[in-house]
């Protein structure tokens, strides 16, 4: 998302020429390679071992089976029936003797499936990448655009994020109006991060003295490229 290398001339675009064609060609072919690995715990937990004790039959498939099938459906953008056939073919090629849930069972169970993502504790200092993006406002504004076109005063919101560079986990998030600059929100983002911060990376929008001071107070290193109109600050 960001480059940690400070560019002396922001207008100069680096030109690269591929010379190692054999390695480059092999890398392109690897992009089409697919490798599947099914954990032994998933195979053992495929069938539902817990009975509800209520009237009627209990679920035959476990939540693990439904979550696995739903993940494959989402990754490969497959409809329900194609997901069922794809997983059956996959199990047959891998020699796994498991019954695949039908598409109607998948659709019914997914709407009630509760997935808990574990939070991995971090003991070491993190490298935080900060940026913002625009979020459209739906409702009356969208109706006005369809009816009368885009107006000069159309409103939207900004979502400011602080992301762990290593894991991609969102560590801090702030929503503001579109008139808030990125540099103004940086203290609020870093305040949400409890663990130590090693480095903060951002674009030129964070190239202000206040941002550098905020990052320094957290004992972190700032990697921010200078803006095109940046000047040396006299001591």
PDB file of C-alpha atoms in Angstrom:
ATOM      1  CA  UNK A   1       0.000   0.000   0.000  1.00  0.00           C
ATOM      2  CA  UNK A   2       2.807   2.369   0.896  1.00  0.00           C
ATOM      3  CA  UNK A   3       6.468   2.556   0.061  1.00  0.00           C
ATOM      4  CA  UNK A   4       8.871   2.874   2.959  1.00  0.00           C
ATOM      5  CA  UNK A   5      11.488   4.396   0.654  1.00  0.00           C
ATOM      6  CA  UNK A   6      11.605   8.189   0.618  1.00  0.00           C
ATOM      7  CA  UNK A   7      11.541   9.486  -2.933  1.00  0.00           C
ATOM      8  CA  UNK A   8      13.667  12.564  -3.562  1.00  0.00           C
ATOM      9  CA  UNK A   9      11.740  13.427  -6.700  1.00  0.00           C
ATOM     10  CA  UNK A  10       8.067  12.449  -6.400  1.00  0.00           C
ATOM     11  CA  UNK A  11       7.482  13.195 -10.092  1.00  0.00           C
ATOM     12  CA  UNK A  12      10.126  10.750 -11.335  1.00  0.00           C
ATOM     13  CA  UNK A  13       8.750   7.310 -12.105  1.00  0.00           C
ATOM     14  CA  UNK A  14      11.167   4.410 -11.860  1.00  0.00           C
ATOM     15  CA  UNK A  15      11.530   2.243 -14.957  1.00  0.00           C
ATOM     16  CA  UNK A  16      12.151  -1.495 -14.551  1.00  0.00           C
ATOM     17  CA  UNK A  17      13.227  -3.937 -17.254  1.00  0.00           C
ATOM     18  CA  UNK A  18      12.720  -7.661 -16.824  1.00  0.00           C
ATOM     19  CA  UNK A  19      15.931  -9.599 -17.461  1.00  0.00           C
ATOM     20  CA  UNK A  20      15.362 -12.912 -15.646  1.00  0.00           C
ATOM     21  CA  UNK A  21      12.656 -14.129 -18.033  1.00  0.00           C
ATOM     22  CA  UNK A  22      12.832 -17.774 -16.883  1.00  0.00           C
ATOM     23  CA  UNK A  23      12.097 -16.924 -13.267  1.00  0.00           C
ATOM     24  CA  UNK A  24       9.495 -14.331 -14.291  1.00  0.00           C
ATOM     25  CA  UNK A  25       7.723 -16.859 -16.530  1.00  0.00           C
ATOM     26  CA  UNK A  26       7.706 -19.467 -13.762  1.00  0.00           C
ATOM     27  CA  UNK A  27       6.222 -16.925 -11.339  1.00  0.00           C
ATOM     28  CA  UNK A  28       3.387 -16.134 -13.746  1.00  0.00           C
ATOM     29  CA  UNK A  29       2.560 -19.833 -14.128  1.00  0.00           C
ATOM     30  CA  UNK A  30       2.474 -20.292 -10.351  1.00  0.00           C
ATOM     31  CA  UNK A  31      -0.368 -17.764 -10.164  1.00  0.00           C
ATOM     32  CA  UNK A  32      -2.631 -20.374 -11.751  1.00  0.00           C
ATOM     33  CA  UNK A  33      -1.517 -23.196  -9.443  1.00  0.00           C
ATOM     34  CA  UNK A  34      -4.054 -24.501  -6.907  1.00  0.00           C
ATOM     35  CA  UNK A  35      -3.123 -26.531  -3.834  1.00  0.00           C
ATOM     36  CA  UNK A  36      -5.689 -27.887  -1.379  1.00  0.00           C
ATOM     37  CA  UNK A  37      -4.935 -29.224   2.064  1.00  0.00           C
ATOM     38  CA  UNK A  38      -7.619 -30.451   4.430  1.00  0.00           C
ATOM     39  CA  UNK A  39      -6.787 -30.504   8.128  1.00  0.00           C
ATOM     40  CA  UNK A  40      -7.321 -33.840   9.871  1.00  0.00           C
ATOM     41  CA  UNK A  41      -9.374 -32.023  12.530  1.00  0.00           C
ATOM     42  CA  UNK A  42     -11.775 -30.799   9.839  1.00  0.00           C
ATOM     43  CA  UNK A  43     -12.280 -34.361   8.592  1.00  0.00           C
ATOM     44  CA  UNK A  44     -12.908 -35.645  12.120  1.00  0.00           C
ATOM     45  CA  UNK A  45     -15.357 -32.812  12.898  1.00  0.00           C
ATOM     46  CA  UNK A  46     -17.203 -32.927   9.554  1.00  0.00           C
ATOM     47  CA  UNK A  47     -20.182 -34.719  11.051  1.00  0.00           C
ATOM     48  CA  UNK A  48     -22.107 -33.133  13.902  1.00  0.00           C
ATOM     49  CA  UNK A  49     -21.302 -34.935  17.152  1.00  0.00           C
ATOM     50  CA  UNK A  50     -23.518 -32.807  19.394  1.00  0.00           C
ATOM     51  CA  UNK A  51     -27.216 -33.526  19.633  1.00  0.00           C
ATOM     52  CA  UNK A  52     -29.659 -30.796  20.564  1.00  0.00           C
ATOM     53  CA  UNK A  53     -31.855 -32.993  22.766  1.00  0.00           C
ATOM     54  CA  UNK A  54     -34.963 -31.385  21.266  1.00  0.00           C
ATOM     55  CA  UNK A  55     -37.690 -32.840  19.089  1.00  0.00           C
ATOM     56  CA  UNK A  56     -36.735 -33.499  15.512  1.00  0.00           C
ATOM     57  CA  UNK A  57     -33.485 -34.540  13.926  1.00  0.00           C
ATOM     58  CA  UNK A  58     -30.268 -32.765  14.856  1.00  0.00           C
ATOM     59  CA  UNK A  59     -28.030 -31.243  12.222  1.00  0.00           C
ATOM     60  CA  UNK A  60     -26.102 -33.893  10.328  1.00  0.00           C
ATOM     61  CA  UNK A  61     -23.218 -31.586   9.392  1.00  0.00           C
ATOM     62  CA  UNK A  62     -21.152 -29.598  11.862  1.00  0.00           C
ATOM     63  CA  UNK A  63     -20.560 -25.853  11.726  1.00  0.00           C
ATOM     64  CA  UNK A  64     -17.016 -26.637  10.554  1.00  0.00           C
ATOM     65  CA  UNK A  65     -18.372 -28.374   7.451  1.00  0.00           C
ATOM     66  CA  UNK A  66     -20.737 -25.505   6.635  1.00  0.00           C
ATOM     67  CA  UNK A  67     -18.009 -22.891   7.210  1.00  0.00           C
ATOM     68  CA  UNK A  68     -15.579 -24.826   4.977  1.00  0.00           C
ATOM     69  CA  UNK A  69     -18.098 -25.094   2.162  1.00  0.00           C
ATOM     70  CA  UNK A  70     -19.122 -21.465   2.547  1.00  0.00           C
ATOM     71  CA  UNK A  71     -15.485 -20.373   2.358  1.00  0.00           C
ATOM     72  CA  UNK A  72     -14.953 -22.258  -0.906  1.00  0.00           C
ATOM     73  CA  UNK A  73     -18.141 -20.752  -2.313  1.00  0.00           C
ATOM     74  CA  UNK A  74     -16.972 -17.237  -1.431  1.00  0.00           C
ATOM     75  CA  UNK A  75     -13.372 -17.645  -2.647  1.00  0.00           C
ATOM     76  CA  UNK A  76     -14.296 -19.064  -6.054  1.00  0.00           C
ATOM     77  CA  UNK A  77     -17.547 -17.068  -6.460  1.00  0.00           C
ATOM     78  CA  UNK A  78     -19.631 -20.183  -7.102  1.00  0.00           C
ATOM     79  CA  UNK A  79     -23.414 -20.635  -6.895  1.00  0.00           C
ATOM     80  CA  UNK A  80     -24.738 -23.199  -4.438  1.00  0.00           C
ATOM     81  CA  UNK A  81     -25.053 -26.172  -6.800  1.00  0.00           C
ATOM     82  CA  UNK A  82     -21.649 -25.551  -8.381  1.00  0.00           C
ATOM     83  CA  UNK A  83     -20.108 -25.348  -4.905  1.00  0.00           C
ATOM     84  CA  UNK A  84     -21.626 -28.711  -4.027  1.00  0.00           C
ATOM     85  CA  UNK A  85     -20.306 -30.325  -7.208  1.00  0.00           C
ATOM     86  CA  UNK A  86     -16.889 -28.702  -6.876  1.00  0.00           C
ATOM     87  CA  UNK A  87     -16.399 -29.973  -3.314  1.00  0.00           C
ATOM     88  CA  UNK A  88     -17.588 -33.474  -4.265  1.00  0.00           C
ATOM     89  CA  UNK A  89     -15.056 -33.606  -7.110  1.00  0.00           C
ATOM     90  CA  UNK A  90     -12.338 -32.264  -4.830  1.00  0.00           C
ATOM     91  CA  UNK A  91     -12.978 -34.906  -2.163  1.00  0.00           C
ATOM     92  CA  UNK A  92     -13.017 -37.621  -4.819  1.00  0.00           C
ATOM     93  CA  UNK A  93      -9.636 -36.528  -6.235  1.00  0.00           C
ATOM     94  CA  UNK A  94      -8.143 -36.331  -2.733  1.00  0.00           C
ATOM     95  CA  UNK A  95      -9.550 -39.702  -1.702  1.00  0.00           C
ATOM     96  CA  UNK A  96     -11.558 -38.237   1.190  1.00  0.00           C
ATOM     97  CA  UNK A  97     -14.717 -40.169   2.004  1.00  0.00           C
ATOM     98  CA  UNK A  98     -17.012 -37.392   3.220  1.00  0.00           C
ATOM     99  CA  UNK A  99     -20.583 -36.537   2.274  1.00  0.00           C
ATOM    100  CA  UNK A 100     -20.932 -32.973   0.991  1.00  0.00           C
ATOM    101  CA  UNK A 101     -23.916 -30.892   2.213  1.00  0.00           C
ATOM    102  CA  UNK A 102     -26.419 -30.110  -0.526  1.00  0.00           C
ATOM    103  CA  UNK A 103     -26.841 -26.520  -1.681  1.00  0.00           C
ATOM    104  CA  UNK A 104     -30.148 -26.004   0.147  1.00  0.00           C
ATOM    105  CA  UNK A 105     -28.615 -27.133   3.453  1.00  0.00           C
ATOM    106  CA  UNK A 106     -25.685 -24.788   2.861  1.00  0.00           C
ATOM    107  CA  UNK A 107     -27.979 -21.827   2.190  1.00  0.00           C
ATOM    108  CA  UNK A 108     -30.145 -22.526   5.242  1.00  0.00           C
ATOM    109  CA  UNK A 109     -27.253 -23.106   7.658  1.00  0.00           C
ATOM    110  CA  UNK A 110     -25.116 -20.190   6.481  1.00  0.00           C
ATOM    111  CA  UNK A 111     -27.780 -17.670   7.499  1.00  0.00           C
ATOM    112  CA  UNK A 112     -27.590 -18.956  11.091  1.00  0.00           C
ATOM    113  CA  UNK A 113     -23.887 -19.740  11.270  1.00  0.00           C
ATOM    114  CA  UNK A 114     -21.952 -17.947  13.984  1.00  0.00           C
ATOM    115  CA  UNK A 115     -18.234 -17.572  13.242  1.00  0.00           C
ATOM    116  CA  UNK A 116     -15.829 -16.322  15.910  1.00  0.00           C
ATOM    117  CA  UNK A 117     -12.445 -15.120  14.698  1.00  0.00           C
ATOM    118  CA  UNK A 118      -9.759 -15.553  17.359  1.00  0.00           C
ATOM    119  CA  UNK A 119      -7.756 -12.525  18.384  1.00  0.00           C
ATOM    120  CA  UNK A 120      -4.053 -13.326  18.232  1.00  0.00           C
ATOM    121  CA  UNK A 121      -2.236 -11.634  21.127  1.00  0.00           C
ATOM    122  CA  UNK A 122       0.758  -9.547  20.101  1.00  0.00           C
ATOM    123  CA  UNK A 123       3.688  -9.181  22.431  1.00  0.00           C
ATOM    124  CA  UNK A 124       6.034  -7.458  19.993  1.00  0.00           C
ATOM    125  CA  UNK A 125       5.745  -3.910  18.690  1.00  0.00           C
ATOM    126  CA  UNK A 126       3.649  -3.582  15.536  1.00  0.00           C
ATOM    127  CA  UNK A 127       4.194  -1.789  12.240  1.00  0.00           C
ATOM    128  CA  UNK A 128       1.084   0.323  11.618  1.00  0.00           C
ATOM    129  CA  UNK A 129       0.038   1.480   8.144  1.00  0.00           C
ATOM    130  CA  UNK A 130      -2.467   4.358   8.092  1.00  0.00           C
ATOM    131  CA  UNK A 131      -4.692   5.522   5.256  1.00  0.00           C
ATOM    132  CA  UNK A 132      -8.251   6.674   4.528  1.00  0.00           C
ATOM    133  CA  UNK A 133     -10.926   5.940   1.945  1.00  0.00           C
ATOM    134  CA  UNK A 134     -14.216   7.518   0.922  1.00  0.00           C
ATOM    135  CA  UNK A 135     -17.564   5.940   1.785  1.00  0.00           C
ATOM    136  CA  UNK A 136     -20.698   6.882  -0.150  1.00  0.00           C
ATOM    137  CA  UNK A 137     -23.820   7.934   1.734  1.00  0.00           C
ATOM    138  CA  UNK A 138     -26.852   5.884   0.671  1.00  0.00           C
ATOM    139  CA  UNK A 139     -30.497   6.896   0.954  1.00  0.00           C
ATOM    140  CA  UNK A 140     -31.829  10.260  -0.088  1.00  0.00           C
ATOM    141  CA  UNK A 141     -28.530  11.253  -1.643  1.00  0.00           C
ATOM    142  CA  UNK A 142     -28.564   8.273  -4.010  1.00  0.00           C
ATOM    143  CA  UNK A 143     -32.167   9.001  -5.061  1.00  0.00           C
ATOM    144  CA  UNK A 144     -31.212  12.594  -5.824  1.00  0.00           C
ATOM    145  CA  UNK A 145     -28.291  11.475  -7.963  1.00  0.00           C
ATOM    146  CA  UNK A 146     -30.461   9.119 -10.012  1.00  0.00           C
ATOM    147  CA  UNK A 147     -33.156  11.765 -10.457  1.00  0.00           C
ATOM    148  CA  UNK A 148     -31.261  15.041 -10.775  1.00  0.00           C
ATOM    149  CA  UNK A 149     -27.652  13.978 -11.309  1.00  0.00           C
ATOM    150  CA  UNK A 150     -24.586  14.582  -9.191  1.00  0.00           C
ATOM    151  CA  UNK A 151     -24.773  17.866  -7.267  1.00  0.00           C
ATOM    152  CA  UNK A 152     -21.912  20.058  -6.171  1.00  0.00           C
ATOM    153  CA  UNK A 153     -22.727  19.547  -2.495  1.00  0.00           C
ATOM    154  CA  UNK A 154     -22.998  15.770  -2.532  1.00  0.00           C
ATOM    155  CA  UNK A 155     -21.799  14.435   0.813  1.00  0.00           C
ATOM    156  CA  UNK A 156     -19.758  11.379   1.757  1.00  0.00           C
ATOM    157  CA  UNK A 157     -17.798  10.042   4.712  1.00  0.00           C
ATOM    158  CA  UNK A 158     -14.151   9.175   5.241  1.00  0.00           C
ATOM    159  CA  UNK A 159     -13.020   5.949   6.878  1.00  0.00           C
ATOM    160  CA  UNK A 160      -9.571   6.272   8.477  1.00  0.00           C
ATOM    161  CA  UNK A 161      -7.805   2.979   9.233  1.00  0.00           C
ATOM    162  CA  UNK A 162      -4.720   1.844  11.081  1.00  0.00           C
ATOM    163  CA  UNK A 163      -3.693  -1.637   9.898  1.00  0.00           C
ATOM    164  CA  UNK A 164      -1.103  -4.100  11.153  1.00  0.00           C
ATOM    165  CA  UNK A 165       1.318  -4.380   8.221  1.00  0.00           C
ATOM    166  CA  UNK A 166       2.189  -8.006   9.022  1.00  0.00           C
ATOM    167  CA  UNK A 167      -1.233  -9.564   9.654  1.00  0.00           C
ATOM    168  CA  UNK A 168      -3.574  -7.096   7.919  1.00  0.00           C
ATOM    169  CA  UNK A 169      -5.628  -6.745  11.110  1.00  0.00           C
ATOM    170  CA  UNK A 170      -7.429  -3.425  11.588  1.00  0.00           C
ATOM    171  CA  UNK A 171      -6.088  -1.971  14.853  1.00  0.00           C
ATOM    172  CA  UNK A 172      -7.849   1.408  14.769  1.00  0.00           C
ATOM    173  CA  UNK A 173     -10.712   2.942  12.801  1.00  0.00           C
ATOM    174  CA  UNK A 174     -12.324   6.394  12.769  1.00  0.00           C
ATOM    175  CA  UNK A 175     -15.210   7.676  10.610  1.00  0.00           C
ATOM    176  CA  UNK A 176     -15.343  11.415   9.908  1.00  0.00           C
ATOM    177  CA  UNK A 177     -16.946  13.874   7.524  1.00  0.00           C
ATOM    178  CA  UNK A 178     -15.232  14.550   4.228  1.00  0.00           C
ATOM    179  CA  UNK A 179     -13.710  17.836   5.420  1.00  0.00           C
ATOM    180  CA  UNK A 180     -11.405  16.149   7.957  1.00  0.00           C
ATOM    181  CA  UNK A 181      -7.785  15.793   6.834  1.00  0.00           C
ATOM    182  CA  UNK A 182      -5.926  12.530   7.378  1.00  0.00           C
ATOM    183  CA  UNK A 183      -3.328  14.204   9.585  1.00  0.00           C
ATOM    184  CA  UNK A 184      -6.017  15.412  12.014  1.00  0.00           C
ATOM    185  CA  UNK A 185      -7.271  11.891  12.725  1.00  0.00           C
ATOM    186  CA  UNK A 186      -3.919  10.162  13.252  1.00  0.00           C
ATOM    187  CA  UNK A 187      -3.855  10.749  17.067  1.00  0.00           C
ATOM    188  CA  UNK A 188      -7.312   9.146  17.416  1.00  0.00           C
ATOM    189  CA  UNK A 189      -6.184   6.089  15.446  1.00  0.00           C
ATOM    190  CA  UNK A 190      -2.998   5.554  17.436  1.00  0.00           C
ATOM    191  CA  UNK A 191      -4.874   6.058  20.706  1.00  0.00           C
ATOM    192  CA  UNK A 192      -6.930   2.927  19.953  1.00  0.00           C
ATOM    193  CA  UNK A 193      -3.785   0.780  19.649  1.00  0.00           C
ATOM    194  CA  UNK A 194      -2.794  -0.596  23.042  1.00  0.00           C
ATOM    195  CA  UNK A 195       0.298  -2.598  22.072  1.00  0.00           C
ATOM    196  CA  UNK A 196       3.680  -0.939  21.466  1.00  0.00           C
ATOM    197  CA  UNK A 197       4.194   0.594  18.027  1.00  0.00           C
ATOM    198  CA  UNK A 198       7.494   0.165  16.218  1.00  0.00           C
ATOM    199  CA  UNK A 199       6.775   2.060  13.009  1.00  0.00           C
ATOM    200  CA  UNK A 200       4.012   4.140  11.422  1.00  0.00           C
ATOM    201  CA  UNK A 201       3.836   4.378   7.622  1.00  0.00           C
ATOM    202  CA  UNK A 202       1.604   6.716   5.653  1.00  0.00           C
ATOM    203  CA  UNK A 203       1.402   8.849   2.540  1.00  0.00           C
ATOM    204  CA  UNK A 204       2.112  12.555   2.135  1.00  0.00           C
ATOM    205  CA  UNK A 205      -1.157  13.483   3.800  1.00  0.00           C
ATOM    206  CA  UNK A 206       0.489  12.741   7.160  1.00  0.00           C
ATOM    207  CA  UNK A 207       3.561  14.887   6.460  1.00  0.00           C
ATOM    208  CA  UNK A 208       2.907  17.431   9.221  1.00  0.00           C
ATOM    209  CA  UNK A 209       4.768  18.357  12.387  1.00  0.00           C
ATOM    210  CA  UNK A 210       1.797  17.312  14.530  1.00  0.00           C
ATOM    211  CA  UNK A 211       1.860  13.795  13.044  1.00  0.00           C
ATOM    212  CA  UNK A 212       5.587  13.430  13.620  1.00  0.00           C
ATOM    213  CA  UNK A 213       5.178  14.582  17.215  1.00  0.00           C
ATOM    214  CA  UNK A 214       2.310  12.130  17.790  1.00  0.00           C
ATOM    215  CA  UNK A 215       4.325   9.225  16.401  1.00  0.00           C
ATOM    216  CA  UNK A 216       7.385  10.200  18.428  1.00  0.00           C
ATOM    217  CA  UNK A 217       5.325  10.274  21.637  1.00  0.00           C
ATOM    218  CA  UNK A 218       4.454   6.606  21.016  1.00  0.00           C
ATOM    219  CA  UNK A 219       8.157   5.801  20.657  1.00  0.00           C
ATOM    220  CA  UNK A 220       7.714   4.814  17.007  1.00  0.00           C
ATOM    221  CA  UNK A 221       9.550   5.597  13.788  1.00  0.00           C
ATOM    222  CA  UNK A 222       7.715   7.599  11.114  1.00  0.00           C
ATOM    223  CA  UNK A 223       8.015   6.549   7.460  1.00  0.00           C
ATOM    224  CA  UNK A 224       6.179   9.285   5.557  1.00  0.00           C
ATOM    225  CA  UNK A 225       7.226  10.607   2.132  1.00  0.00           C
ATOM    226  CA  UNK A 226       7.465  14.407   1.893  1.00  0.00           C
ATOM    227  CA  UNK A 227       4.802  16.289  -0.004  1.00  0.00           C
ATOM    228  CA  UNK A 228       5.617  17.872  -3.361  1.00  0.00           C
ATOM    229  CA  UNK A 229       5.728  21.343  -1.774  1.00  0.00           C
ATOM    230  CA  UNK A 230       7.636  20.273   1.331  1.00  0.00           C
ATOM    231  CA  UNK A 231      10.384  22.532   2.650  1.00  0.00           C
ATOM    232  CA  UNK A 232      13.158  22.099   5.171  1.00  0.00           C
ATOM    233  CA  UNK A 233      12.126  23.310   8.620  1.00  0.00           C
ATOM    234  CA  UNK A 234      14.598  25.664  10.206  1.00  0.00           C
ATOM    235  CA  UNK A 235      15.550  24.844  13.829  1.00  0.00           C
TER     236      UNK A 235
END
